[in-house]
Coordinates of C-alpha atoms in Angstrom, one line a residue:
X1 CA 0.0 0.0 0.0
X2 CA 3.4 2.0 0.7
X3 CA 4.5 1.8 -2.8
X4 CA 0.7 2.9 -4.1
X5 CA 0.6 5.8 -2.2
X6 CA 4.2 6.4 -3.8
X7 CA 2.9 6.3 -7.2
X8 CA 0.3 8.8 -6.5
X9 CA 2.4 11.3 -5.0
X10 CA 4.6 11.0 -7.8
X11 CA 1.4 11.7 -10.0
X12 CA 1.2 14.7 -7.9
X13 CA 4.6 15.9 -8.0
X14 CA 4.2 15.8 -12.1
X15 CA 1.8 17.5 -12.3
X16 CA 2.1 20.6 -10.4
X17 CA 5.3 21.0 -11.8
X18 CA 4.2 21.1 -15.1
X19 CA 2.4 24.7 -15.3
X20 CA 0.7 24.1 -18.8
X21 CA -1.0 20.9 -17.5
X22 CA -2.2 22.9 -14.2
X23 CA -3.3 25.6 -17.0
X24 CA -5.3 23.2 -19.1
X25 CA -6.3 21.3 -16.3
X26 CA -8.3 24.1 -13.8
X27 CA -8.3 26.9 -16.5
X28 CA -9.8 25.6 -19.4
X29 CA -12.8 24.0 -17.9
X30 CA -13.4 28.1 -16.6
X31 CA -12.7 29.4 -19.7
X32 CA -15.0 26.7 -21.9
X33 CA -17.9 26.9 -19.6
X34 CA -17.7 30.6 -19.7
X35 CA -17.4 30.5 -23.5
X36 CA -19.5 27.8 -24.4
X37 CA -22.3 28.5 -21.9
X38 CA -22.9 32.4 -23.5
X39 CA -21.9 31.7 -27.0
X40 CA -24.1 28.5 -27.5
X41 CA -27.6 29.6 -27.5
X42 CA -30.3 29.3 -29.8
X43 CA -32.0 32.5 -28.6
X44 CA -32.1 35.2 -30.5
X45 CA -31.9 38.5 -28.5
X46 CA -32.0 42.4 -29.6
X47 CA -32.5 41.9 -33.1
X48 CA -33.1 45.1 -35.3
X49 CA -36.2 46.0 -36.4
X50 CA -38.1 48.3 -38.4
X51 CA -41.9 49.5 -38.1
X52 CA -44.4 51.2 -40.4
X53 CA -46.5 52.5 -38.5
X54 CA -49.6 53.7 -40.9
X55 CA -52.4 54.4 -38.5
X56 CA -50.1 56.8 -35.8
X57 CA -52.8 56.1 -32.9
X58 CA -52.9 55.0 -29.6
X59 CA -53.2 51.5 -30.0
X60 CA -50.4 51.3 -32.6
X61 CA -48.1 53.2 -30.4
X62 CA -49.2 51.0 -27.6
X63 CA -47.8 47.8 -29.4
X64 CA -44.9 49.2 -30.7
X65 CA -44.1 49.9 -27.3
X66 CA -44.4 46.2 -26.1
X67 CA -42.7 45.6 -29.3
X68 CA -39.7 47.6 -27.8
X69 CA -39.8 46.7 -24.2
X70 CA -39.0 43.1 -25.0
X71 CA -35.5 41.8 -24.9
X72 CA -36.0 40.1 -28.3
X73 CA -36.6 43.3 -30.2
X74 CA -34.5 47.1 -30.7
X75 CA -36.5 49.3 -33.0
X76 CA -33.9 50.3 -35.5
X77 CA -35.5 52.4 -37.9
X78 CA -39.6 53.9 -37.7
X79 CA -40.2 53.5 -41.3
X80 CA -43.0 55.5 -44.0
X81 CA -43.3 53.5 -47.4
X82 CA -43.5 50.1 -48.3
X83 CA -40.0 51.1 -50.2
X84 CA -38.4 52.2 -47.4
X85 CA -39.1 48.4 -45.9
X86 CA -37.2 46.6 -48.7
X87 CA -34.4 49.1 -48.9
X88 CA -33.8 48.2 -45.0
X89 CA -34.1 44.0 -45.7
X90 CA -31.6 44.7 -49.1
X91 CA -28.8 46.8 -47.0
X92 CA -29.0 44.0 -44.4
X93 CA -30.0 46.7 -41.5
X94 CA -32.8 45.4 -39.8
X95 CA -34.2 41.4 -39.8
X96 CA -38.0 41.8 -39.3
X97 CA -40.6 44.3 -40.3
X98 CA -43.9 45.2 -38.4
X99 CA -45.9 47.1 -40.5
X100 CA -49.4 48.8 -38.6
X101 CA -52.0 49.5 -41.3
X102 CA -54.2 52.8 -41.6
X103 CA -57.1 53.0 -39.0
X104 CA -55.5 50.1 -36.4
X105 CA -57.3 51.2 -33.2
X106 CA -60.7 51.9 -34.7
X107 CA -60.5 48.1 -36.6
X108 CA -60.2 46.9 -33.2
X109 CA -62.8 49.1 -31.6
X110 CA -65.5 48.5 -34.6
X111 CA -64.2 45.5 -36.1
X112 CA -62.8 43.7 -33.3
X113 CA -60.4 43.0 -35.9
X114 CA -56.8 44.2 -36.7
X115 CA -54.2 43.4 -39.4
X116 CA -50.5 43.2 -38.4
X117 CA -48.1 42.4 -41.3
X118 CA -44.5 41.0 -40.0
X119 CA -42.3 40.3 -42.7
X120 CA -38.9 38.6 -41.7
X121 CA -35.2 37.8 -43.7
X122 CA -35.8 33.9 -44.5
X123 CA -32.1 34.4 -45.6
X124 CA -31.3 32.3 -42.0
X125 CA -34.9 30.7 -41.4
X126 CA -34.2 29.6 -38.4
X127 CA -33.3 33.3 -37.0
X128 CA -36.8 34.2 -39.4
X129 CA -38.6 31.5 -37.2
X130 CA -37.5 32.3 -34.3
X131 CA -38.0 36.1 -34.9
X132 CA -42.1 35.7 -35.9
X133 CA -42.9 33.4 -32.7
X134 CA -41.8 36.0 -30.5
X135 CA -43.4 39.1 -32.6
X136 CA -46.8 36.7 -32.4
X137 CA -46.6 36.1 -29.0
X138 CA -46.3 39.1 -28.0
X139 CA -49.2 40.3 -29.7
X140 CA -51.1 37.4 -28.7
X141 CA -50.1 38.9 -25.3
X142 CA -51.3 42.7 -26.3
X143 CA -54.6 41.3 -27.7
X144 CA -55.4 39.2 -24.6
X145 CA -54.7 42.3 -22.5
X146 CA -57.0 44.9 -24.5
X147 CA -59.9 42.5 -25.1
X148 CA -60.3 42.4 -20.8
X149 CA -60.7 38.3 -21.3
X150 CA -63.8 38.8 -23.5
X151 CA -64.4 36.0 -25.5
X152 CA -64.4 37.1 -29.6
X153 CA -66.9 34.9 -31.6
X154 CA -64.9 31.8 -33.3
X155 CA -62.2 32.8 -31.0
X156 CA -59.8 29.8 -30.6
X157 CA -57.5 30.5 -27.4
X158 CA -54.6 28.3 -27.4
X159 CA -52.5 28.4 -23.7
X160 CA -49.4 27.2 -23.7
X161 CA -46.9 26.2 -20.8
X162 CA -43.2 25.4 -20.7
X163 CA -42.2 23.1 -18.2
X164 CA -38.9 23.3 -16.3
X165 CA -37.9 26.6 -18.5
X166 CA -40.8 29.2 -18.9
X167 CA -38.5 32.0 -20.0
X168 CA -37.4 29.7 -22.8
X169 CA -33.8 30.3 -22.1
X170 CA -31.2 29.0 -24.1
X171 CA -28.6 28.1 -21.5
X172 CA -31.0 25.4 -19.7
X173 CA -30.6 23.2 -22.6
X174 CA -26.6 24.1 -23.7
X175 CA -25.1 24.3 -19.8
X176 CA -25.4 20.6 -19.5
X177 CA -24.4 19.7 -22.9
X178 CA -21.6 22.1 -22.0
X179 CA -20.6 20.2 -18.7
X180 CA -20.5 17.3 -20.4
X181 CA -18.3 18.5 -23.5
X182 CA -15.8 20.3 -20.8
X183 CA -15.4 17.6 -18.2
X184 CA -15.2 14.6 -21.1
X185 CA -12.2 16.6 -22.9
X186 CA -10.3 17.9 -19.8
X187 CA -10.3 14.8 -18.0
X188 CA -9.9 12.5 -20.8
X189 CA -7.0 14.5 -22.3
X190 CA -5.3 14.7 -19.3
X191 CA -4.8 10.9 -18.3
X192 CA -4.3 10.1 -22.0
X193 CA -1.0 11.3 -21.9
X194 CA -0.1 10.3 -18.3
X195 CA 1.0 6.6 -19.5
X196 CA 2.8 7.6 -22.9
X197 CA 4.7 10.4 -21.4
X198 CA 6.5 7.4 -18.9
X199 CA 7.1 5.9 -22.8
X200 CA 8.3 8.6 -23.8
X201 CA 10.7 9.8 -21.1
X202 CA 12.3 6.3 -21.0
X203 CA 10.9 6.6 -17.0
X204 CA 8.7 3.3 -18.1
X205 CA 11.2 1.0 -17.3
X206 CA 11.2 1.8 -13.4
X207 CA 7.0 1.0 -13.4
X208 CA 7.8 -2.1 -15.1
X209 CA 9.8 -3.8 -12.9
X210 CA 8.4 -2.2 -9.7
X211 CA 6.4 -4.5 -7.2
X212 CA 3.2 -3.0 -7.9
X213 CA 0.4 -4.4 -9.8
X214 CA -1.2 -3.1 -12.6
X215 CA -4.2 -2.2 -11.4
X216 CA -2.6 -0.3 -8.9
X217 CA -0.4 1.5 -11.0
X218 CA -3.5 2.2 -13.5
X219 CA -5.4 3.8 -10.4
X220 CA -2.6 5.6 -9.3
X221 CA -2.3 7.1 -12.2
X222 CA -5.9 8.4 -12.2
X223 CA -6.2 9.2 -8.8
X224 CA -4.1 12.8 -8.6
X225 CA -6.7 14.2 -12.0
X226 CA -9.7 12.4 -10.0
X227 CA -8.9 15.0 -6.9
X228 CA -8.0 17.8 -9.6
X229 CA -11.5 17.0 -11.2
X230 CA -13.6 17.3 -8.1
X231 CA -12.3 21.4 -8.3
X232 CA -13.4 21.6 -11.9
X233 CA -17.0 20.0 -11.0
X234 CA -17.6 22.4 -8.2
X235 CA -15.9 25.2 -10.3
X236 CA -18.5 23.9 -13.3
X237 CA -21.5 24.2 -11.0
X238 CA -20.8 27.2 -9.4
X239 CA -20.4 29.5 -12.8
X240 CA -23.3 27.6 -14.3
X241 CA -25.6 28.4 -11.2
X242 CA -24.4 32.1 -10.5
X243 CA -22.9 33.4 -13.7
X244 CA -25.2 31.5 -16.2
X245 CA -28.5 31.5 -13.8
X246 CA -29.4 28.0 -14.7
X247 CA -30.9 26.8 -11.3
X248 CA -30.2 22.8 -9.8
X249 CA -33.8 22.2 -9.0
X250 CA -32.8 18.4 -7.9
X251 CA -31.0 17.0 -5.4
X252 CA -26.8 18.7 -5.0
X253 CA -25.4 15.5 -3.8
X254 CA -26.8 13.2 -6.4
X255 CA -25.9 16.0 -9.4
X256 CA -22.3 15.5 -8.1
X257 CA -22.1 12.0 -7.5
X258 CA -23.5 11.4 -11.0
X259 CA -20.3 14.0 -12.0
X260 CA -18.1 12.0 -10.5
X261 CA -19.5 9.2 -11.6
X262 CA -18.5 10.5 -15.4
X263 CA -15.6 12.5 -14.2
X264 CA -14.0 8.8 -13.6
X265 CA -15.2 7.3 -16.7
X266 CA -14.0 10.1 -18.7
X267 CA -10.3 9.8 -16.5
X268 CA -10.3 5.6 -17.4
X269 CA -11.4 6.2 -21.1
X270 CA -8.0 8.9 -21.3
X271 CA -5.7 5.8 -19.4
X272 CA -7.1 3.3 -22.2
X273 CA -6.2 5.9 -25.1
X274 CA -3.1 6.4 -23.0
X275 CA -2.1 2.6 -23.1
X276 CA -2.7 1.9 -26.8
X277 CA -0.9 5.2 -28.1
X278 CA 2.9 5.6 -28.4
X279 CA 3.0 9.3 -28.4
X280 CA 1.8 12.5 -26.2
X281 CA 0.3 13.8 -30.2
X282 CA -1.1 11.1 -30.9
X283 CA -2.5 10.5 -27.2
X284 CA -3.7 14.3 -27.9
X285 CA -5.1 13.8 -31.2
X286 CA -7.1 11.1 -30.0
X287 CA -8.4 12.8 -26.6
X288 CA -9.3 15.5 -28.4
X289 CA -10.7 14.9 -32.2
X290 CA -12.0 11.3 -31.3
X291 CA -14.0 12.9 -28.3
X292 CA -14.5 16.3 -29.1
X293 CA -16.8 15.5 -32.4
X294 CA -18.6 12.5 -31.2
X295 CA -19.8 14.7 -28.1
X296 CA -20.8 17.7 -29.9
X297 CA -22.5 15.6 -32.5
X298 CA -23.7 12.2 -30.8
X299 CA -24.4 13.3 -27.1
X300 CA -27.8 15.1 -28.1
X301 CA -27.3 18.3 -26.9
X302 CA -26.7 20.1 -30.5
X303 CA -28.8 18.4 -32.3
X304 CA -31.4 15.3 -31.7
X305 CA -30.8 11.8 -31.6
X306 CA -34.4 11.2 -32.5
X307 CA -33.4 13.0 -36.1
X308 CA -30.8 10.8 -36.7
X309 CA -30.4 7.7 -39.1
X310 CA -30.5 4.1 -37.0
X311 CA -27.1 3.6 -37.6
X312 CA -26.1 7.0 -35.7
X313 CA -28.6 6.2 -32.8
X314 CA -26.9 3.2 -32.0
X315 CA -23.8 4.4 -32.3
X316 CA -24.6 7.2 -30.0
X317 CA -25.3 4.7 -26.9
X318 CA -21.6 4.2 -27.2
X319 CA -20.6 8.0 -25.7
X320 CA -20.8 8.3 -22.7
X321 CA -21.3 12.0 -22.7
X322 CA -24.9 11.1 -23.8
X323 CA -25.9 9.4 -20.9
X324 CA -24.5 11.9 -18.7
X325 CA -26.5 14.9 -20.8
X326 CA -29.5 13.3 -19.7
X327 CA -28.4 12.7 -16.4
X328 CA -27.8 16.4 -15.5
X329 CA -30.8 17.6 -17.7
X330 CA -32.9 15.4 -15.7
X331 CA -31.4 16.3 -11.9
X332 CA -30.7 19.6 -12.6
X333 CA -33.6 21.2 -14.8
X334 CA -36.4 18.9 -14.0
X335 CA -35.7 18.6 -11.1
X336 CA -36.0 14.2 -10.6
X337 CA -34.5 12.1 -8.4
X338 CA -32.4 9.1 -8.9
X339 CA -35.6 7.0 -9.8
X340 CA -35.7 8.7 -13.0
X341 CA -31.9 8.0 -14.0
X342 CA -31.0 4.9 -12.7
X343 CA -31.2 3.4 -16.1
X344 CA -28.4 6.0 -17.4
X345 CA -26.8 5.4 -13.9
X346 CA -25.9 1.8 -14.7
X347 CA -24.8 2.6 -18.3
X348 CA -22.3 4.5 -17.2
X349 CA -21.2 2.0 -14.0
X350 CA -21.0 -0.5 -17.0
X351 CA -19.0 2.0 -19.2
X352 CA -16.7 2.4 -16.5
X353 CA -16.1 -1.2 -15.4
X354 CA -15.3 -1.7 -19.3
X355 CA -13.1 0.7 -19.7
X356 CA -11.2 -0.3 -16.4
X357 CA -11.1 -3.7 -17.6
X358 CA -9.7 -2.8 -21.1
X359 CA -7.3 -0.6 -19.6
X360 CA -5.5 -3.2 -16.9
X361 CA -5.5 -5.3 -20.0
X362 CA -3.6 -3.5 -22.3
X363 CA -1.4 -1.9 -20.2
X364 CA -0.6 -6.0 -18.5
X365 CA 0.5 -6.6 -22.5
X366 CA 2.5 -3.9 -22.4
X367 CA 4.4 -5.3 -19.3
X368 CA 5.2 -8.7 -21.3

């Protein structure tokens, strides 16, 4: 037990004196979720706008207003011709029209009826989507509020509700996604080159002949990035709860026993690469391009697994990252217990008992 404890100090001692690992290591995993949990977003916030306002009345002025007051919208321009409205789509200056036709407020008061044009740049649809839902909801919300809850004839009232995320906000569904992406690459790169770079410095020799068993030496090789890990999960958590304002509406504990959970399947997934490579690049190249893609693309965050051709969907049980996306989207946003994720629980124990396994085995056929 002497000698394991050895090994593990000597873990230490490596890497705290190499300043770029402690860099990549602590500072990355700030730097990403900071990053990553701002810059991946599918809302789309102060986006330029034009009106034409035709009719110059109250009630016009009044939804113009709302129009404004919303984060969604600036009012770049207060058009007065039709013209004037392609001119602004062609010079690229504003992405969505609202155009108010003549006599607005006494349509409403006689008809109980008003027009409201909103012409958007389908040059990005999905920005020209997004754009019309909010400008329709929040006229849905301005009608609702002048007609005092009278009921319109033939009125059909659709009401809507968002579970877990009534704001709709962008960073509930990327700041798991983005945990997952950051702790799989920083802990996986890290122990992938913990084994090669003994090959390469020629200090291999010393592990091989030394008393110690594989599995220990395997373990103690993990152990020193396990402890470094625990910082960047509570580092993680704490920017993603008070600098990204997505709340952990389930249970703390479990959220960061499931973390470490993947924390040390990512760390034994970097110790297999580590044993089957024969270089720090290559060790890299793998940690990095073989995990970096399949997460972004496979996990489910960016886009859905659902969408995806058979053969993708299987392959996608295969990342761990996926099961751990559900994991915290399920603890964290909805707000479940372990009841609800015991199934992605034990895919992960079994990833990690696999990846052990595979690991003492290849590195025992590198001791022959």
């Amino acid at each position: 037990m002497k000698q394991f404890w050895s090994f593990i100090k000597k873990e230490f001692y490596h890497i705290f004196r190499d300043h770029r690992t402690m860099l990549i290591l602590l500072g990355m995993p700030v730097v990403q979720i900071i990053i990553f949990g701002f810059a991946l977003t599918n809302e789309v916030k102060n986006s330029r706008i034009a009106v034409l306002d035709r009719s110059n009345d109250a009630a016009s002025a009044s939804l113009i207003a709302e129009l404004e007051a919303s984060r969604y919208f600036e009012i770049q321009k207060h058009l007065y011709s039709y013209q004037e409205v392609e001119e602004e789509f062609k010079k690229g200056n504003i992405k969505m029209a609202v155009i108010l036709p003549q006599n607005f407020e006494a349509d409403l008061k006689h008809l109980n009826k008003a027009q409201v044009q909103v012409i958007a740049d389908a040059s990005d649809p999905n920005v020209a989507n997004t754009l019309t839902n909010y400008a329709s909801a929040i006229i849905l919300d301005y009608q609702d509020r002048i007609t005092d809850g009278r009921q319109l004839p033939y009125k059909i009232n659709t009401e809507m509700r968002m579970l877990y995320n009534p704001q709709m906000k962008g960073a509930y569904s990327f700041v798991p996604g983005v945990m997952a992406l950051v702790l799989m690459l920083v802990c996986t790169m890290m122990t992938a080159i913990t084994i090669v770079r003994e090959k390469e410095m020629g200090t291999m020799e010393v592990l091989l002949v030394s008393p110690v068993q594989p599995l220990k030496i395997v373990i103690a090789k993990a152990v020193p990035y396990f402890f470094l890990s625990l910082v960047n999960i509570a580092s993680i958590l704490l920017l993603s709860v008070f600098v990204l304002e997505v709340p952990i509406n389930g249970s703390l504990p479990l959220l960061v026993l499931e973390s470490i959970l993947f924390t040390v399947t990512s760390l034994v997934l970097g110790l297999l690469i580590s044993s089957v490579t024969e270089s720090q690049q290559t060790a890299m190249f793998i940690s990095l391009t073989g995990m970096f893609m399949p997460t972004i693309m496979l996990s489910g965050f960016m886009f859905p697994i659902e969408n995806m051709p058979r053969l993708l969907q299987l392959i996608s049980n295969i990342i761990p990252a996926k099961w751990y996306y559900i994991i915290v989207r399920s603890v964290m946003i909805k707000g479940v217990g372990l009841e609800a994720v015991w199934k992605e629980t034990l895919v992960l124990v079994g990833m990690l008992v696999f990846l052990l396994f595979m690991s003492i085995r290849k590195f025992k056929i590198r001791l022959v």
